[in-house]
mmCIF file of C-alpha atoms in Angstrom:
data_model
loop_
_atom_site.group_PDB
_atom_site.id
_atom_site.type_symbol
_atom_site.label_atom_id
_atom_site.label_comp_id
_atom_site.label_asym_id
_atom_site.label_seq_id
_atom_site.Cartn_x
_atom_site.Cartn_y
_atom_site.Cartn_z
ATOM 1 C CA UNK R 286 101.305 108.141 96.448
ATOM 2 C CA UNK R 287 100.402 107.623 100.127
ATOM 3 C CA UNK R 288 103.219 108.250 102.592
ATOM 4 C CA UNK R 289 104.202 105.208 104.650
ATOM 5 C CA UNK R 290 104.506 105.819 108.399
ATOM 6 C CA UNK R 291 107.344 104.302 110.403
ATOM 7 C CA UNK R 292 104.937 103.317 113.179
ATOM 8 C CA UNK R 293 101.838 104.475 115.038
ATOM 9 C CA UNK R 294 103.628 105.911 118.050
ATOM 10 C CA UNK R 295 100.694 107.310 119.992
ATOM 11 C CA UNK R 296 97.021 106.420 119.988
ATOM 12 C CA UNK R 297 94.508 109.144 120.780
ATOM 13 C CA UNK R 298 92.743 109.023 124.137
ATOM 14 C CA UNK R 299 89.133 107.817 123.800
ATOM 15 C CA UNK R 300 86.225 108.069 126.213
ATOM 16 C CA UNK R 301 82.664 106.879 125.546
ATOM 17 C CA UNK R 302 80.281 109.627 124.369
ATOM 18 C CA UNK R 303 83.186 111.736 123.096
ATOM 19 C CA UNK R 304 84.587 111.730 119.583
ATOM 20 C CA UNK R 305 87.122 113.751 117.625
ATOM 21 C CA UNK R 306 86.274 113.679 113.918
ATOM 22 C CA UNK R 307 88.344 115.076 111.054
ATOM 23 C CA UNK R 308 87.621 116.034 107.444
ATOM 24 C CA UNK R 309 90.594 116.658 105.124
ATOM 25 C CA UNK R 310 89.890 117.607 101.521
ATOM 26 C CA UNK R 311 89.178 120.463 99.190
ATOM 27 C CA UNK R 312 86.069 122.412 100.185
ATOM 28 C CA UNK R 313 83.713 121.991 97.230
ATOM 29 C CA UNK R 314 80.431 120.122 96.602
ATOM 30 C CA UNK R 315 82.014 116.880 95.330
ATOM 31 C CA UNK R 316 83.736 116.278 98.675
ATOM 32 C CA UNK R 317 80.462 116.842 100.575
ATOM 33 C CA UNK R 318 81.577 118.441 103.832
ATOM 34 C CA UNK R 319 78.058 119.918 103.931
ATOM 35 C CA UNK R 320 76.674 116.385 104.097
ATOM 36 C CA UNK R 321 79.091 115.574 106.917
ATOM 37 C CA UNK R 322 77.938 118.613 108.878
ATOM 38 C CA UNK R 323 74.301 117.639 108.395
ATOM 39 C CA UNK R 324 74.990 114.137 109.709
ATOM 40 C CA UNK R 325 76.989 115.316 112.704
ATOM 41 C CA UNK R 326 74.259 117.781 113.710
ATOM 42 C CA UNK R 327 72.145 114.723 114.639
ATOM 43 C CA UNK R 328 74.664 113.247 117.094
ATOM 44 C CA UNK R 329 73.971 113.472 120.826
ATOM 45 C CA UNK R 330 77.517 112.703 122.031
ATOM 46 C CA UNK R 331 80.124 115.419 122.512
ATOM 47 C CA UNK R 332 81.765 115.902 119.121
ATOM 48 C CA UNK R 333 84.725 117.885 117.878
ATOM 49 C CA UNK R 334 84.614 118.127 114.079
ATOM 50 C CA UNK R 335 87.685 119.736 112.531
ATOM 51 C CA UNK R 336 87.676 120.660 108.838
ATOM 52 C CA UNK R 337 90.961 121.036 106.938
ATOM 53 C CA UNK R 338 91.479 121.940 103.301
ATOM 54 C CA UNK R 339 91.474 124.748 100.745
ATOM 55 C CA UNK R 340 88.176 126.549 100.206
ATOM 56 C CA UNK R 341 87.610 126.257 96.437
ATOM 57 C CA UNK R 342 83.912 127.158 96.321
ATOM 58 C CA UNK R 343 83.100 130.209 98.423
ATOM 59 C CA UNK R 344 79.344 129.997 97.841
ATOM 60 C CA UNK R 345 79.288 126.363 98.955
ATOM 61 C CA UNK R 346 81.421 127.189 101.984
ATOM 62 C CA UNK R 347 79.054 129.979 103.014
ATOM 63 C CA UNK R 348 76.283 127.377 103.279
ATOM 64 C CA UNK R 349 78.582 125.172 105.353
ATOM 65 C CA UNK R 350 79.367 128.076 107.680
ATOM 66 C CA UNK R 351 75.665 128.601 108.289
ATOM 67 C CA UNK R 352 75.377 124.952 109.339
ATOM 68 C CA UNK R 353 78.375 125.331 111.658
ATOM 69 C CA UNK R 354 76.807 128.356 113.329
ATOM 70 C CA UNK R 355 73.578 126.422 113.979
ATOM 71 C CA UNK R 356 75.202 123.350 115.513
ATOM 72 C CA UNK R 357 73.838 122.170 118.884
ATOM 73 C CA UNK R 358 75.935 122.898 121.987
ATOM 74 C CA UNK R 359 77.441 119.394 122.101
ATOM 75 C CA UNK R 360 78.987 119.836 118.632
ATOM 76 C CA UNK R 361 82.148 121.893 118.184
ATOM 77 C CA UNK R 362 82.591 122.199 114.407
ATOM 78 C CA UNK R 363 85.353 124.448 113.137
ATOM 79 C CA UNK R 364 87.473 125.236 110.095
ATOM 80 C CA UNK R 365 91.167 124.686 110.821
ATOM 81 C CA UNK R 366 92.761 125.897 107.577
ATOM 82 C CA UNK R 367 95.306 124.110 105.413
ATOM 83 C CA UNK R 368 97.664 121.231 106.193
ATOM 84 C CA UNK R 369 101.064 120.660 104.651
ATOM 85 C CA UNK R 370 101.311 117.137 103.270
ATOM 86 C CA UNK R 371 103.958 116.142 105.793
ATOM 87 C CA UNK R 372 101.558 117.092 108.600
ATOM 88 C CA UNK R 373 98.628 114.979 107.427
ATOM 89 C CA UNK R 374 99.400 111.628 109.021
ATOM 90 C CA UNK R 375 100.424 113.042 112.400
ATOM 91 C CA UNK R 376 97.207 115.063 112.356
ATOM 92 C CA UNK R 377 95.090 111.970 111.649
ATOM 93 C CA UNK R 378 96.537 110.354 114.772
ATOM 94 C CA UNK R 379 94.835 112.959 116.968
ATOM 95 C CA UNK R 380 91.360 111.844 115.850
ATOM 96 C CA UNK R 381 89.017 108.900 116.268
ATOM 97 C CA UNK R 382 87.340 109.066 112.847
ATOM 98 C CA UNK R 383 87.987 110.441 109.364
ATOM 99 C CA UNK R 384 84.606 111.437 107.909
ATOM 100 C CA UNK R 385 84.864 111.729 104.127
ATOM 101 C CA UNK R 386 81.471 111.207 102.417
ATOM 102 C CA UNK R 387 82.789 111.922 98.938
ATOM 103 C CA UNK R 388 80.698 111.641 95.756
ATOM 104 C CA UNK R 389 83.457 109.590 94.081
ATOM 105 C CA UNK R 390 87.141 108.701 94.283
ATOM 106 C CA UNK R 391 89.093 106.572 91.801
ATOM 107 C CA UNK R 392 91.520 105.630 94.563
ATOM 108 C CA UNK R 393 91.220 107.854 97.615
ATOM 109 C CA UNK R 394 94.784 108.484 98.780
ATOM 110 C CA UNK R 395 93.614 110.410 101.822
ATOM 111 C CA UNK R 396 91.564 107.377 102.915
ATOM 112 C CA UNK R 397 94.665 105.199 102.738
ATOM 113 C CA UNK R 398 96.690 107.781 104.664
ATOM 114 C CA UNK R 399 94.022 107.848 107.360
ATOM 115 C CA UNK R 400 94.091 104.063 107.702
ATOM 116 C CA UNK R 401 97.893 103.984 107.696
ATOM 117 C CA UNK R 402 97.772 106.526 110.518
ATOM 118 C CA UNK R 403 95.437 104.338 112.555
ATOM 119 C CA UNK R 404 92.376 106.553 112.082
ATOM 120 C CA UNK R 405 89.180 104.638 111.154
ATOM 121 C CA UNK R 406 87.219 105.938 108.154
ATOM 122 C CA UNK R 407 83.577 106.738 107.447
ATOM 123 C CA UNK R 408 83.013 107.307 103.738
ATOM 124 C CA UNK R 409 80.576 106.757 100.874
ATOM 125 C CA UNK R 410 80.316 103.612 98.779
ATOM 126 C CA UNK R 411 81.844 105.502 95.827
ATOM 127 C CA UNK R 412 85.419 104.556 96.771
ATOM 128 C CA UNK R 413 87.427 101.336 96.290
ATOM 129 C CA UNK R 414 87.569 100.708 100.064
ATOM 130 C CA UNK R 415 84.034 99.435 100.692
ATOM 131 C CA UNK R 416 84.918 96.366 102.797
ATOM 132 C CA UNK R 417 86.454 98.192 105.773
ATOM 133 C CA UNK R 418 83.569 97.277 108.066
ATOM 134 C CA UNK R 419 84.306 93.560 107.677
ATOM 135 C CA UNK R 420 87.745 94.299 109.157
ATOM 136 C CA UNK R 421 86.442 96.606 111.865
ATOM 137 C CA UNK R 422 88.371 99.676 110.717
ATOM 138 C CA UNK R 423 85.725 101.764 108.968
ATOM 139 C CA UNK R 424 82.374 102.139 107.266
ATOM 140 C CA UNK R 425 81.082 102.948 103.777
ATOM 141 C CA UNK R 426 77.467 103.604 102.838
ATOM 142 C CA UNK R 427 75.434 105.038 99.947
ATOM 143 C CA UNK R 428 74.976 108.772 100.392
ATOM 144 C CA UNK R 429 71.204 108.341 100.607
ATOM 145 C CA UNK R 430 71.609 106.092 103.674
ATOM 146 C CA UNK R 431 71.742 108.948 106.173
ATOM 147 C CA UNK R 432 70.603 106.835 109.110
ATOM 148 C CA UNK R 433 73.540 104.489 108.530
ATOM 149 C CA UNK R 434 75.985 107.406 108.637
ATOM 150 C CA UNK R 435 74.405 108.709 111.845
ATOM 151 C CA UNK R 436 74.536 105.245 113.394
ATOM 152 C CA UNK R 437 78.212 104.824 112.446
ATOM 153 C CA UNK R 438 79.150 108.094 114.165
ATOM 154 C CA UNK R 439 77.141 106.999 117.197
ATOM 155 C CA UNK R 440 79.000 103.682 117.259
ATOM 156 C CA UNK R 441 82.434 105.313 117.125
ATOM 157 C CA UNK R 442 81.406 107.917 119.685
ATOM 158 C CA UNK R 443 80.472 105.135 122.078
ATOM 159 C CA UNK R 444 83.770 103.268 121.809
ATOM 160 C CA UNK R 445 85.867 102.767 124.901
ATOM 161 C CA UNK R 446 89.641 103.140 124.767
ATOM 162 C CA UNK R 447 90.088 99.396 124.284
ATOM 163 C CA UNK R 448 87.531 99.328 121.462
ATOM 164 C CA UNK R 449 89.234 102.240 119.740
ATOM 165 C CA UNK R 450 92.649 100.578 120.197
ATOM 166 C CA UNK R 451 91.257 97.480 118.492
ATOM 167 C CA UNK R 452 89.989 99.560 115.560
ATOM 168 C CA UNK R 453 93.435 101.163 115.219
ATOM 169 C CA UNK R 454 94.978 97.698 115.059
ATOM 170 C CA UNK R 455 92.434 96.669 112.418
ATOM 171 C CA UNK R 456 93.452 99.674 110.287
ATOM 172 C CA UNK R 457 96.958 98.227 110.030
ATOM 173 C CA UNK R 458 95.630 94.747 109.325
ATOM 174 C CA UNK R 459 93.432 96.091 106.540
ATOM 175 C CA UNK R 460 96.149 98.076 104.769
ATOM 176 C CA UNK R 461 98.597 95.164 105.046
ATOM 177 C CA UNK R 462 96.059 92.828 103.440
ATOM 178 C CA UNK R 463 94.730 95.176 100.787
ATOM 179 C CA UNK R 464 97.610 97.281 99.517
ATOM 180 C CA UNK R 465 100.675 96.070 97.637
ATOM 181 C CA UNK R 466 102.855 99.154 97.922
ATOM 182 C CA UNK R 467 105.533 97.842 95.564
ATOM 183 C CA UNK R 468 102.967 97.366 92.795
ATOM 184 C CA UNK R 469 101.393 100.717 93.624
ATOM 185 C CA UNK R 470 104.743 102.461 93.273
ATOM 186 C CA UNK R 471 105.395 100.653 89.987
ATOM 187 C CA UNK R 472 102.043 101.938 88.730
ATOM 188 C CA UNK R 473 102.929 105.512 89.636
ATOM 189 C CA UNK R 474 106.360 105.254 88.018
ATOM 190 C CA UNK R 475 104.804 103.897 84.821
ATOM 191 C CA UNK R 476 102.234 106.685 84.759
ATOM 192 C CA UNK R 477 104.947 109.298 85.321
ATOM 193 C CA UNK R 478 107.173 107.809 82.620
ATOM 194 C CA UNK R 479 104.295 107.738 80.130
ATOM 195 C CA UNK R 480 103.373 111.347 80.869
ATOM 196 C CA UNK R 481 106.901 112.771 80.813
ATOM 197 C CA UNK R 482 108.898 110.400 78.619
ATOM 198 C CA UNK R 483 111.363 109.988 81.502
ATOM 199 C CA UNK R 484 112.636 106.832 83.198
ATOM 200 C CA UNK R 485 111.615 106.982 86.858
ATOM 201 C CA UNK R 486 112.408 103.850 88.874
ATOM 202 C CA UNK R 487 111.330 102.329 92.164
ATOM 203 C CA UNK R 488 114.379 103.795 93.829
ATOM 204 C CA UNK R 489 113.451 107.339 92.850
ATOM 205 C CA UNK R 490 112.073 109.614 95.569
#
């Protein structure tokens, strides 16, 4: 279940033509970090692209490393290792965009954690959160719409500080409107009880 932050204490600095982008997930074909690297290689702004997560497919990762080595000079793409769960939301707050072009997610907890952290999201249309753009807090496109992904990164890269601050505010508005955390916790308790035969309650941690 997504962790709820107490507040968004600090918003990342943002200058036009600069963008800090993060990917957090397992490194394997389904999560498509290779696709993300291919998209980012087309961006003309100065980009930092940090990749976090366990490498579960070494052959796939070797292809990704080749792409990283061939990046243009304005792109600084790098693998940053693993993150403990308690570090995830504070890490999101250092970035301007979470790029997660996944093949499919039934829910997408990491997307919710990004939004709760005030980090806008760029993802595929194979997630439940496909209306983020109407709120101004993210984008979702079919994976064959590469030009749309490139354009979205260009848009975020061009944001001023005030535009980024507005997107951060829209992240909170979106999660408040879309997610009933009491019902979500009830769902998880029911699933746990069914699986284990126990009697977890809303008060359980």
